CSV table of C-alpha atoms and ligand atoms in Angstrom, one decimal:
chain,number,residue,atom,x,y,z
O,1,MET,CA,12.1,5.2,-24.2
O,2,LYS,CA,8.5,7.0,-23.6
O,3,LYS,CA,9.1,10.1,-21.2
O,4,LYS,CA,7.1,10.0,-18.1
O,5,SER,CA,4.0,12.1,-17.7
O,6,VAL,CA,4.2,15.0,-14.9
O,7,CYS,CA,1.5,16.5,-12.9
O,8,ILE,CA,2.5,19.8,-11.2
O,9,VAL,CA,0.3,20.7,-8.3
O,10,GLY,CA,0.2,24.5,-7.7
O,11,LEU,CA,0.7,26.8,-10.4
O,12,GLY,CA,2.3,29.9,-8.9
O,13,TYR,CA,5.8,31.4,-8.9
O,14,ILE,CA,7.5,28.2,-8.7
O,15,GLY,CA,5.0,25.6,-10.1
O,16,LEU,CA,4.2,27.5,-13.5
O,17,PRO,CA,7.9,28.2,-14.4
O,18,THR,CA,8.6,24.6,-13.5
O,19,ALA,CA,5.8,23.4,-15.6
O,20,ALA,CA,7.0,25.6,-18.5
O,21,LEU,CA,10.6,24.1,-18.1
O,22,ILE,CA,9.7,20.3,-17.9
O,23,ALA,CA,7.0,20.7,-20.6
O,24,ASN,CA,9.7,22.5,-23.0
O,25,SER,CA,12.1,19.6,-22.2
O,26,GLY,CA,9.5,17.5,-23.8
O,27,PHE,CA,7.7,15.6,-21.0
O,28,LYS,CA,3.9,15.7,-21.2
O,29,VAL,CA,3.0,18.0,-18.2
O,30,SER,CA,-0.3,18.7,-16.6
O,31,GLY,CA,-0.6,21.7,-14.3
O,32,VAL,CA,-3.2,21.9,-11.4
O,33,ASP,CA,-4.6,25.0,-9.6
O,34,ILE,CA,-7.4,25.4,-7.5
O,35,HIS,CA,-8.2,28.7,-8.8
O,36,GLN,CA,-10.2,28.3,-12.2
O,37,ASN,CA,-9.1,31.8,-13.4
O,38,ILE,CA,-5.5,30.8,-13.3
O,39,VAL,CA,-6.4,27.5,-15.2
O,40,GLN,CA,-8.2,29.6,-17.8
O,41,ILE,CA,-5.5,32.3,-18.3
O,42,ILE,CA,-2.7,29.6,-18.7
O,43,ASN,CA,-4.7,27.6,-21.1
O,44,LYS,CA,-5.1,30.5,-23.3
O,45,GLY,CA,-1.2,30.8,-23.4
O,46,GLY,CA,-1.0,33.6,-20.8
O,47,ILE,CA,0.4,34.1,-17.3
O,48,HIS,CA,-1.0,35.5,-14.0
O,49,ILE,CA,2.2,36.5,-12.3
O,50,VAL,CA,5.0,38.9,-13.6
O,51,GLU,CA,8.3,36.9,-14.4
O,52,PRO,CA,10.6,37.8,-17.2
O,53,ASP,CA,10.2,35.6,-20.1
O,54,LEU,CA,7.7,33.3,-18.6
O,55,ASP,CA,5.0,34.5,-21.0
O,56,ILE,CA,7.1,33.2,-23.9
O,57,ALA,CA,7.9,29.8,-22.1
O,58,ILE,CA,4.1,29.2,-21.4
O,59,LYS,CA,3.1,30.0,-24.9
O,60,GLU,CA,5.5,27.7,-26.3
O,61,ALA,CA,4.6,24.8,-23.9
O,62,ILE,CA,0.9,25.3,-24.5
O,63,GLU,CA,1.3,25.5,-28.3
O,64,SER,CA,3.4,22.4,-28.4
O,65,GLU,CA,0.7,20.6,-26.4
O,66,ASN,CA,2.9,19.3,-23.9
O,67,PHE,CA,1.5,21.4,-21.3
O,68,LYS,CA,-2.3,21.9,-20.3
O,69,ALA,CA,-3.6,23.2,-16.9
O,70,TYR,CA,-6.6,21.7,-15.0
O,71,ILE,CA,-8.6,22.3,-11.9
O,72,ASP,CA,-8.1,18.5,-10.8
O,73,VAL,CA,-5.0,16.4,-10.6
O,74,GLN,CA,-4.4,14.4,-13.4
O,75,LYS,CA,-3.3,10.7,-13.3
O,76,SER,CA,0.5,10.9,-14.1
O,77,ASP,CA,4.0,9.0,-13.3
O,78,ILE,CA,5.4,12.0,-11.4
O,79,TYR,CA,3.7,14.4,-9.1
O,80,ILE,CA,5.5,17.7,-8.1
O,81,ILE,CA,3.7,19.7,-5.2
O,82,CYS,CA,4.5,23.4,-5.4
O,83,VAL,CA,1.9,24.8,-3.1
O,84,PRO,CA,2.1,27.5,-0.4
O,85,THR,CA,3.4,26.7,2.9
O,86,PRO,CA,2.5,29.7,5.2
O,87,PHE,CA,2.5,29.9,8.7
O,88,HIS,CA,-0.1,30.3,11.2
O,89,LYS,CA,0.2,33.8,13.0
O,90,SER,CA,-0.1,33.3,16.5
O,91,LEU,CA,0.7,35.3,19.6
O,92,GLY,CA,3.9,33.3,20.2
O,93,VAL,CA,6.5,31.6,17.6
O,94,PRO,CA,4.6,31.3,14.3
O,95,ILE,CA,3.8,27.8,13.3
O,96,PRO,CA,4.2,26.3,10.0
O,97,ASN,CA,1.1,25.5,8.2
O,98,ILE,CA,1.6,22.3,5.8
O,99,ASP,CA,-2.2,22.1,5.2
O,100,TYR,CA,-1.9,22.8,1.5
O,101,VAL,CA,0.8,20.2,0.9
O,102,LEU,CA,-1.4,17.7,2.7
O,103,ASP,CA,-4.5,18.8,0.5
O,104,ALA,CA,-2.3,18.3,-2.4
O,105,ALA,CA,-1.1,15.0,-1.4
O,106,LYS,CA,-4.7,13.9,-0.8
O,107,SER,CA,-5.7,14.9,-4.2
O,108,ILE,CA,-2.8,12.9,-5.7
O,109,ALA,CA,-3.3,9.9,-3.5
O,110,LYS,CA,-6.7,8.7,-5.4
O,111,HIS,CA,-4.4,8.5,-8.6
O,112,LEU,CA,-1.4,6.7,-7.4
O,113,LYS,CA,-0.1,3.3,-9.0
O,114,SER,CA,2.8,1.4,-8.4
O,115,GLY,CA,6.3,2.9,-9.1
O,116,ASP,CA,4.8,6.5,-9.2
O,117,LEU,CA,7.0,9.3,-7.8
O,118,ILE,CA,6.0,12.2,-5.6
O,119,ILE,CA,8.3,15.2,-5.3
O,120,ILE,CA,7.5,17.9,-2.7
O,121,GLU,CA,9.1,21.4,-3.8
O,122,SER,CA,7.1,23.5,-1.5
O,123,THR,CA,9.5,24.6,1.5
O,124,SER,CA,8.5,22.6,4.3
O,125,PRO,CA,9.5,21.8,8.0
O,126,VAL,CA,11.7,19.0,8.7
O,127,GLY,CA,9.6,15.8,8.8
O,128,THR,CA,7.1,17.0,6.1
O,129,THR,CA,8.2,14.4,3.7
O,130,GLU,CA,7.8,11.6,6.2
O,131,THR,CA,4.3,13.1,7.1
O,132,VAL,CA,3.1,13.0,3.5
O,133,ARG,CA,4.1,9.4,3.3
O,134,ASN,CA,2.3,8.5,6.4
O,135,TYR,CA,-0.6,10.6,5.2
O,136,ILE,CA,-0.8,9.0,1.9
O,137,LYS,CA,-0.5,5.7,3.7
O,138,ASP,CA,-3.2,6.4,6.3
O,139,SER,CA,-5.5,7.3,3.4
O,140,GLY,CA,-5.5,3.6,2.5
O,141,VAL,CA,-2.7,3.7,-0.5
O,142,ASN,CA,-0.4,0.8,-0.7
O,143,ILE,CA,2.8,2.8,-0.2
O,144,ASP,CA,5.3,0.0,-0.8
O,145,ASN,CA,6.5,1.0,-4.2
O,146,ILE,CA,5.4,4.6,-4.1
O,147,ASN,CA,8.5,6.7,-4.2
O,148,ILE,CA,8.5,10.1,-2.3
O,149,ALA,CA,11.4,12.7,-2.3
O,150,TYR,CA,12.0,16.5,-1.2
O,151,CYS,CA,13.6,18.7,-3.5
O,152,PRO,CA,13.6,22.5,-2.5
O,153,GLU,CA,13.4,25.2,-4.8
O,154,ARG,CA,16.0,27.9,-4.4
O,155,VAL,CA,15.3,30.4,-7.4
O,156,LEU,CA,15.4,34.1,-7.3
O,157,PRO,CA,12.2,35.8,-8.4
O,158,GLY,CA,13.1,37.8,-11.5
O,159,LYS,CA,15.5,35.1,-12.6
O,160,ILE,CA,13.4,32.1,-12.3
O,161,LEU,CA,13.7,30.3,-15.6
O,162,LYS,CA,17.4,30.9,-15.7
O,163,GLU,CA,18.2,29.7,-12.1
O,164,LEU,CA,15.6,26.7,-12.7
O,165,VAL,CA,18.0,25.3,-15.1
O,166,GLU,CA,21.3,26.7,-13.4
O,167,ASN,CA,21.0,26.2,-9.8
O,168,ASP,CA,22.3,23.2,-8.3
O,169,ARG,CA,19.6,21.1,-6.6
O,170,ILE,CA,19.4,19.1,-3.5
O,171,VAL,CA,17.2,15.8,-3.4
O,172,GLY,CA,16.4,13.6,-0.5
O,173,GLY,CA,14.1,10.9,-0.6
O,174,ILE,CA,12.3,8.9,2.1
O,175,ASP,CA,14.5,6.0,0.9
O,176,ILE,CA,17.4,5.4,-1.5
O,177,LYS,CA,15.2,4.3,-4.3
O,178,SER,CA,13.2,7.5,-4.1
O,179,THR,CA,16.2,9.7,-3.8
O,180,LYS,CA,17.8,8.3,-7.1
O,181,LEU,CA,14.5,8.5,-9.2
O,182,ALA,CA,13.9,12.0,-8.3
O,183,SER,CA,17.4,13.3,-8.8
O,184,ASP,CA,17.6,11.3,-12.2
O,185,PHE,CA,14.5,13.1,-13.0
O,186,TYR,CA,15.9,16.5,-12.4
O,187,ARG,CA,19.0,15.6,-14.2
O,188,ASN,CA,16.6,15.7,-17.5
O,189,PHE,CA,16.4,19.6,-17.3
O,190,VAL,CA,18.7,21.2,-14.7
O,191,LYS,CA,22.3,21.9,-15.7
O,192,GLY,CA,23.4,22.7,-12.2
O,193,GLU,CA,24.7,19.7,-10.2
O,194,VAL,CA,22.0,17.5,-8.4
O,195,PHE,CA,23.2,16.5,-4.9
O,196,GLU,CA,21.5,13.4,-3.2
O,197,THR,CA,21.0,13.2,0.5
O,198,THR,CA,18.1,12.3,2.9
O,199,ALA,CA,14.7,13.9,2.9
O,200,LYS,CA,15.3,15.4,6.5
O,201,THR,CA,18.5,17.0,5.5
O,202,ALA,CA,17.1,18.3,2.2
O,203,GLU,CA,14.2,20.0,4.1
O,204,MET,CA,16.5,21.3,6.8
O,205,CYS,CA,18.9,22.6,3.8
O,206,LYS,CA,16.3,25.0,2.4
O,207,LEU,CA,15.4,26.4,5.8
O,208,VAL,CA,19.0,27.0,6.6
O,209,GLU,CA,19.9,28.7,3.4
O,210,ASN,CA,17.0,31.3,4.0
O,211,SER,CA,17.8,31.6,7.9
O,212,SER,CA,21.6,32.4,6.9
O,213,ARG,CA,20.2,35.3,4.6
O,214,ASP,CA,17.9,36.4,7.4
O,215,VAL,CA,20.7,36.5,10.1
O,216,SER,CA,23.1,38.2,7.6
O,217,ILE,CA,20.3,40.9,6.7
O,218,ALA,CA,19.5,41.4,10.2
O,219,PHE,CA,23.2,42.5,10.8
O,220,ALA,CA,23.0,45.0,8.2
O,221,ASN,CA,19.6,46.3,9.4
O,222,GLU,CA,20.9,46.5,13.1
O,223,LEU,CA,23.8,48.3,11.9
O,224,SER,CA,21.7,50.9,10.0
O,225,ILE,CA,19.9,51.6,13.1
O,226,ILE,CA,23.0,52.0,15.2
O,227,CYS,CA,24.4,54.2,12.4
O,228,ASP,CA,21.4,56.4,12.4
O,229,LYS,CA,21.7,57.4,16.0
O,230,GLU,CA,25.6,57.8,15.5
O,231,ASP,CA,24.8,60.1,12.3
O,232,ILE,CA,27.2,57.7,10.3
O,233,ASN,CA,26.0,56.8,6.7
O,234,VAL,CA,25.5,53.2,6.9
O,235,TRP,CA,26.1,52.6,3.3
O,236,GLU,CA,29.4,54.2,3.4
O,237,LEU,CA,30.2,52.3,6.3
O,238,ILE,CA,29.4,48.8,4.9
O,239,GLU,CA,31.2,49.6,1.6
O,240,LEU,CA,34.2,50.5,3.7
O,241,ALA,CA,34.2,47.7,6.0
O,242,ASN,CA,33.6,45.2,3.1
O,243,LYS,CA,36.9,46.2,1.6
O,244,HIS,CA,38.4,43.8,4.4
O,245,PRO,CA,39.0,40.9,2.3
O,246,ARG,CA,37.1,38.4,4.8
O,247,VAL,CA,34.1,40.6,5.5
O,248,ASN,CA,31.0,40.7,3.3
O,249,ILE,CA,28.1,42.6,5.0
O,250,LEU,CA,24.7,42.7,3.1
O,251,GLN,CA,22.8,45.9,2.7
O,252,PRO,CA,20.0,47.0,5.0
O,253,GLY,CA,16.5,47.9,3.9
O,254,ALA,CA,13.0,48.4,5.4
O,255,GLY,CA,12.9,44.9,6.5
O,256,VAL,CA,12.8,41.4,5.2
O,257,GLY,CA,9.6,40.3,3.1
O,258,GLY,CA,8.5,37.5,0.8
O,259,HIS,CA,7.3,34.2,1.2
O,260,CYS,CA,10.6,32.5,2.0
O,261,ILE,CA,13.2,34.6,4.2
O,262,ALA,CA,10.4,36.2,6.5
O,263,VAL,CA,9.0,32.8,6.9
O,264,ASP,CA,11.1,29.8,6.7
O,265,PRO,CA,13.4,30.6,9.8
O,266,TRP,CA,10.3,30.2,11.8
O,267,PHE,CA,10.2,26.6,10.5
O,268,ILE,CA,13.4,26.1,12.6
O,269,VAL,CA,12.6,28.0,15.7
O,270,SER,CA,9.2,26.6,16.1
O,271,ARG,CA,10.7,23.1,16.1
O,272,ASP,CA,13.4,23.9,18.8
O,273,GLU,CA,12.9,27.2,20.5
O,274,ASP,CA,15.8,26.5,23.0
O,275,ASN,CA,18.4,26.1,20.5
O,276,SER,CA,17.5,28.6,17.8
O,277,ARG,CA,18.0,31.9,19.6
O,278,LEU,CA,19.9,33.6,16.9
O,279,ILE,CA,17.7,32.6,14.2
O,280,ARG,CA,14.8,34.0,16.2
O,281,THR,CA,16.7,37.3,17.1
O,282,ALA,CA,17.4,37.8,13.7
O,283,ARG,CA,13.8,37.5,12.6
O,284,GLU,CA,13.0,40.0,15.2
O,285,VAL,CA,15.7,42.3,14.3
O,286,ASN,CA,14.2,42.2,10.7
O,287,ASP,CA,10.7,42.8,12.0
O,288,PHE,CA,11.8,45.5,14.3
O,289,LYS,CA,13.4,47.4,11.2
O,290,THR,CA,10.0,47.7,9.6
O,291,ASN,CA,8.4,49.4,12.7
O,292,TRP,CA,11.7,51.6,13.0
O,293,VAL,CA,11.0,52.8,9.6
O,294,ILE,CA,7.5,53.7,10.4
O,295,GLU,CA,8.5,55.7,13.3
O,296,ARG,CA,11.1,57.5,11.4
O,297,ILE,CA,8.6,58.7,8.7
O,298,LYS,CA,6.2,59.8,11.6
O,299,ILE,CA,9.0,61.9,13.0
O,300,ALA,CA,9.7,63.4,9.6
O,301,VAL,CA,5.8,64.1,9.2
O,302,SER,CA,5.8,65.7,12.4
O,303,ASP,CA,8.9,68.0,11.6
O,304,ILE,CA,7.2,69.2,8.4
O,305,ASN,CA,4.0,69.9,10.0
O,306,ALA,CA,5.7,71.9,12.9
O,307,LYS,CA,7.7,73.8,10.2
O,308,LYS,CA,5.0,74.4,7.7
O,309,ASN,CA,1.7,74.1,9.6
O,310,ILE,CA,0.4,71.6,6.9
O,311,LYS,CA,-0.6,67.9,7.1
O,312,PRO,CA,2.0,66.7,4.4
O,313,ILE,CA,1.5,64.3,1.7
O,314,VAL,CA,4.0,61.5,1.9
O,315,ALA,CA,4.7,59.4,-1.3
O,316,CYS,CA,5.7,56.0,-0.8
O,317,LEU,CA,7.9,54.6,-3.3
O,318,GLY,CA,7.6,50.7,-3.6
O,319,LEU,CA,4.9,48.3,-2.2
O,320,ALA,CA,6.9,44.8,-3.3
O,321,PHE,CA,8.8,43.0,-0.7
O,322,LYS,CA,11.9,43.5,-3.0
O,323,PRO,CA,13.0,45.2,-6.2
O,324,ASP,CA,11.5,44.8,-9.6
O,325,ILE,CA,8.9,42.3,-8.8
O,326,ASP,CA,5.0,42.5,-8.1
O,327,ASP,CA,5.2,40.2,-5.1
O,328,LEU,CA,3.4,41.7,-2.0
O,329,ARG,CA,3.7,38.8,0.3
O,330,GLU,CA,5.1,39.6,3.8
O,331,SER,CA,6.1,42.7,2.3
O,332,PRO,CA,7.8,45.2,4.8
O,333,ALA,CA,7.0,48.1,2.3
O,334,LEU,CA,3.2,47.1,2.3
O,335,GLU,CA,3.3,46.9,6.2
O,336,ILE,CA,4.7,50.3,6.3
O,337,VAL,CA,2.1,51.7,3.9
O,338,SER,CA,-0.9,49.9,5.5
O,339,SER,CA,0.4,51.2,9.1
O,340,LEU,CA,0.6,54.6,7.9
O,341,SER,CA,-2.6,54.6,5.9
O,342,LYS,CA,-4.5,53.4,9.1
O,343,GLN,CA,-3.1,56.0,11.1
O,344,GLY,CA,-4.7,58.7,8.9
O,345,TYR,CA,-1.5,59.8,7.0
O,346,ASP,CA,-2.0,61.3,3.5
O,347,LEU,CA,-0.1,58.9,1.1
O,348,ILE,CA,0.6,58.5,-2.4
O,349,VAL,CA,1.8,55.0,-3.4
O,350,VAL,CA,4.1,54.5,-6.4
O,351,GLU,CA,4.4,50.7,-7.2
O,352,PRO,CA,5.4,50.3,-10.9
O,353,ASN,CA,5.0,46.6,-10.9
O,354,ILE,CA,1.3,46.8,-10.1
O,355,LYS,CA,-1.5,48.6,-11.9
O,356,ASN,CA,-4.3,48.0,-9.3
O,357,HIS,CA,-4.4,47.3,-5.7
O,358,GLU,CA,-7.5,46.7,-3.6
O,359,LEU,CA,-6.6,49.4,-0.9
O,360,PHE,CA,-4.2,51.9,-2.3
O,361,SER,CA,-4.6,53.7,-5.9
O,362,MET,CA,-1.3,54.0,-7.7
O,363,THR,CA,0.5,57.0,-8.7
O,364,ASP,CA,3.4,57.4,-11.1
O,365,ILE,CA,6.7,58.6,-9.8
O,366,TYR,CA,6.7,61.9,-11.9
O,367,SER,CA,3.3,62.9,-10.2
O,368,ALA,CA,4.5,61.7,-6.8
O,369,ILE,CA,7.6,63.6,-6.7
O,370,ASP,CA,5.4,66.8,-7.9
O,371,GLN,CA,2.7,66.5,-5.2
O,372,ALA,CA,4.6,65.0,-2.2
O,373,ASP,CA,5.9,67.1,0.7
O,374,LEU,CA,7.9,63.9,1.8
O,375,LEU,CA,9.2,61.0,-0.3
O,376,VAL,CA,10.2,57.7,1.1
O,377,ILE,CA,12.0,55.2,-0.8
O,378,LEU,CA,11.0,52.0,0.4
O,379,VAL,CA,11.9,49.5,-2.4
O,380,ARG,CA,14.9,50.1,-5.1
O,381,HIS,CA,12.9,49.4,-8.0
O,382,LYS,CA,14.8,50.2,-11.3
O,383,GLU,CA,12.1,52.8,-12.2
O,384,PHE,CA,13.3,55.1,-9.0
O,385,LEU,CA,17.1,54.8,-10.0
O,386,SER,CA,17.0,56.2,-13.5
O,387,GLN,CA,19.4,59.1,-14.4
O,388,GLU,CA,16.4,61.4,-14.7
O,389,ILE,CA,14.6,60.5,-11.4
O,390,ILE,CA,17.8,60.2,-9.0
O,391,PRO,CA,18.5,63.9,-9.2
O,392,LYS,CA,14.9,65.0,-8.7
O,393,LEU,CA,14.6,62.6,-5.6
O,394,LYS,CA,17.8,64.0,-4.3
O,395,LYS,CA,16.4,67.6,-4.7
O,396,SER,CA,13.2,66.7,-2.9
O,397,ASN,CA,12.7,66.1,0.8
O,398,THR,CA,13.4,62.3,0.7
O,399,LEU,CA,13.9,59.5,3.1
O,400,ASP,CA,15.8,56.8,1.6
O,401,PHE,CA,15.6,53.5,3.4
O,402,CYS,CA,17.2,51.2,0.9
O,403,GLY,CA,20.4,53.0,-0.3
O,404,ALA,CA,18.8,54.1,-3.7
O,405,LEU,CA,20.3,57.5,-3.5
O,406,GLN,CA,24.0,56.3,-2.7
T,1,LIG,N1,8.3,32.3,-4.8
T,1,LIG,C1,9.6,32.0,-4.5
T,1,LIG,O1,10.3,32.7,-5.1
T,1,LIG,C2,9.7,30.6,-3.9
T,1,LIG,C3,11.3,30.4,-3.8
T,1,LIG,C4,11.6,29.1,-3.3
T,1,LIG,C5,10.5,28.1,-2.7
T,1,LIG,N2,9.4,28.7,-2.6
T,1,LIG,C6,8.4,27.7,-2.2
T,1,LIG,O2,7.6,27.3,-3.1
T,1,LIG,C7,6.1,27.1,-2.6
T,1,LIG,C8,5.1,27.5,-3.6
T,1,LIG,O3,5.5,29.1,-3.5
T,1,LIG,P1,4.8,29.9,-4.6
T,1,LIG,O4,5.8,31.2,-4.5
T,1,LIG,O5,4.9,29.3,-6.1
T,1,LIG,O6,3.3,30.1,-4.2
T,1,LIG,P2,2.1,30.7,-5.1
T,1,LIG,O7,1.2,31.2,-4.0
T,1,LIG,O8,2.6,31.8,-6.0
T,1,LIG,O9,1.5,29.5,-5.9
T,1,LIG,C9,0.9,28.5,-5.3
T,1,LIG,C10,-0.3,28.1,-6.0
T,1,LIG,O10,-0.6,26.8,-5.4
T,1,LIG,C11,-2.2,26.8,-5.6
T,1,LIG,N3,-2.8,25.9,-4.9
T,1,LIG,C12,-2.7,25.7,-3.4
T,1,LIG,N4,-3.5,24.8,-2.8
T,1,LIG,C13,-3.6,23.8,-3.9
T,1,LIG,C14,-4.1,22.7,-4.0
T,1,LIG,N5,-4.5,21.8,-3.0
T,1,LIG,N6,-4.1,22.1,-5.5
T,1,LIG,C15,-3.7,22.8,-6.5
T,1,LIG,N7,-3.2,24.0,-6.2
T,1,LIG,C16,-3.3,24.6,-5.1
T,1,LIG,C17,-2.4,28.3,-5.5
T,1,LIG,O11,-3.8,28.7,-6.0
T,1,LIG,C18,-1.4,29.1,-5.9
T,1,LIG,O12,-1.6,29.4,-7.3
T,1,LIG,C19,6.0,27.7,-1.4
T,1,LIG,O13,6.4,26.6,-0.3
T,1,LIG,C20,7.2,28.4,-1.3
T,1,LIG,O14,7.8,28.8,0.3
T,1,LIG,C21,8.9,29.7,-3.3
């Protein structure tokens, strides 16, 4: 039987690896991105993001001619939406922005034929799959035999290609037929189990997974602040508490970032503020931790200034939102560096995963250690954890906000 054609809309951290995987599983895949430069890079067999082995997978997909990138949606049998779902930053609770998903749906709608399947992978507030269905219907498409399902992505950046295949998936359609079609499609290339449910449950499932992580990290971050005041080593404390057979406390850091955990809990809170008090508080605790780190650095700078009568140079180690990636979205480290920079502090920035940044010039770790009066470890990148670097950091005046020196 001829394999169905697939069009992936949005070729970022999720869409591009997904396109490579599906194309290398033998489907004819077209990928779409609104950015011409992304389309050009991919069609030359290259990639525009950092993700291990993705370059090899894309090269293989392009050379096999199973995959090509375009600026416009291509007529296909299956459409997968992998566009961003940020939030509108407002004074109150941030509100989810599903405009990109609706734009993608609009560009798909004109190509739809009876029997087609649309899958939304973008993390979305509850009700989005139904909204997309109504949106397509309102654009004049006969929706009777169009199948629509939601299947959230739960991969870990840095391990995306492995997890795309091995993770279990949750698939929920607007009706039973959509659910079945979509889950059978994933079973072609996913080795994990594919679980079938409703669209609303699948949407909520993704939001709950990330909110659960956010709440757990908030607990660790709150402990880190309490312990600092009590002069208790929080890393040792957590290690000891975790010796309890039923306790598993996560590690504190400079806050919580990224496109998912720092964003998705708001998708729940904004729909039901009265009943999501814990989820909201966790978000606020994690955001507060970032401000607390800024204040701690400022106090350390004042101390050096008072002791040595100099304006100290502060080396900030890490800009990304977590270790060993180049992703700066919602990054606490970036927020800390930006805030200190705006306040006129003398900064050196080390981010081994980024060559150029529009605001900050990058220094290597060795020069930073040589030049800085104060080093602050904001992200546990592997480059800061080597046998050679750790003793140098320990010998220097270093504030460690992520347990790198433990
Ligand atoms: N990155 C992750 O680790 C991760 C994990 C799980 C879920 N998600 C979710 O997956 C979705 C995509 O995330 P991402 O990290 O891949 O985002 P991304 O920003 O890396 O990629 C999205 C791409 O979509 C393109 N785009 C935007 N509008 C478009 C349109 N109308 N048509 C075609 N292309 C369009 C953008 O140019 C961009 O290249 C988000 O909802 C995110 O929350 C991401």
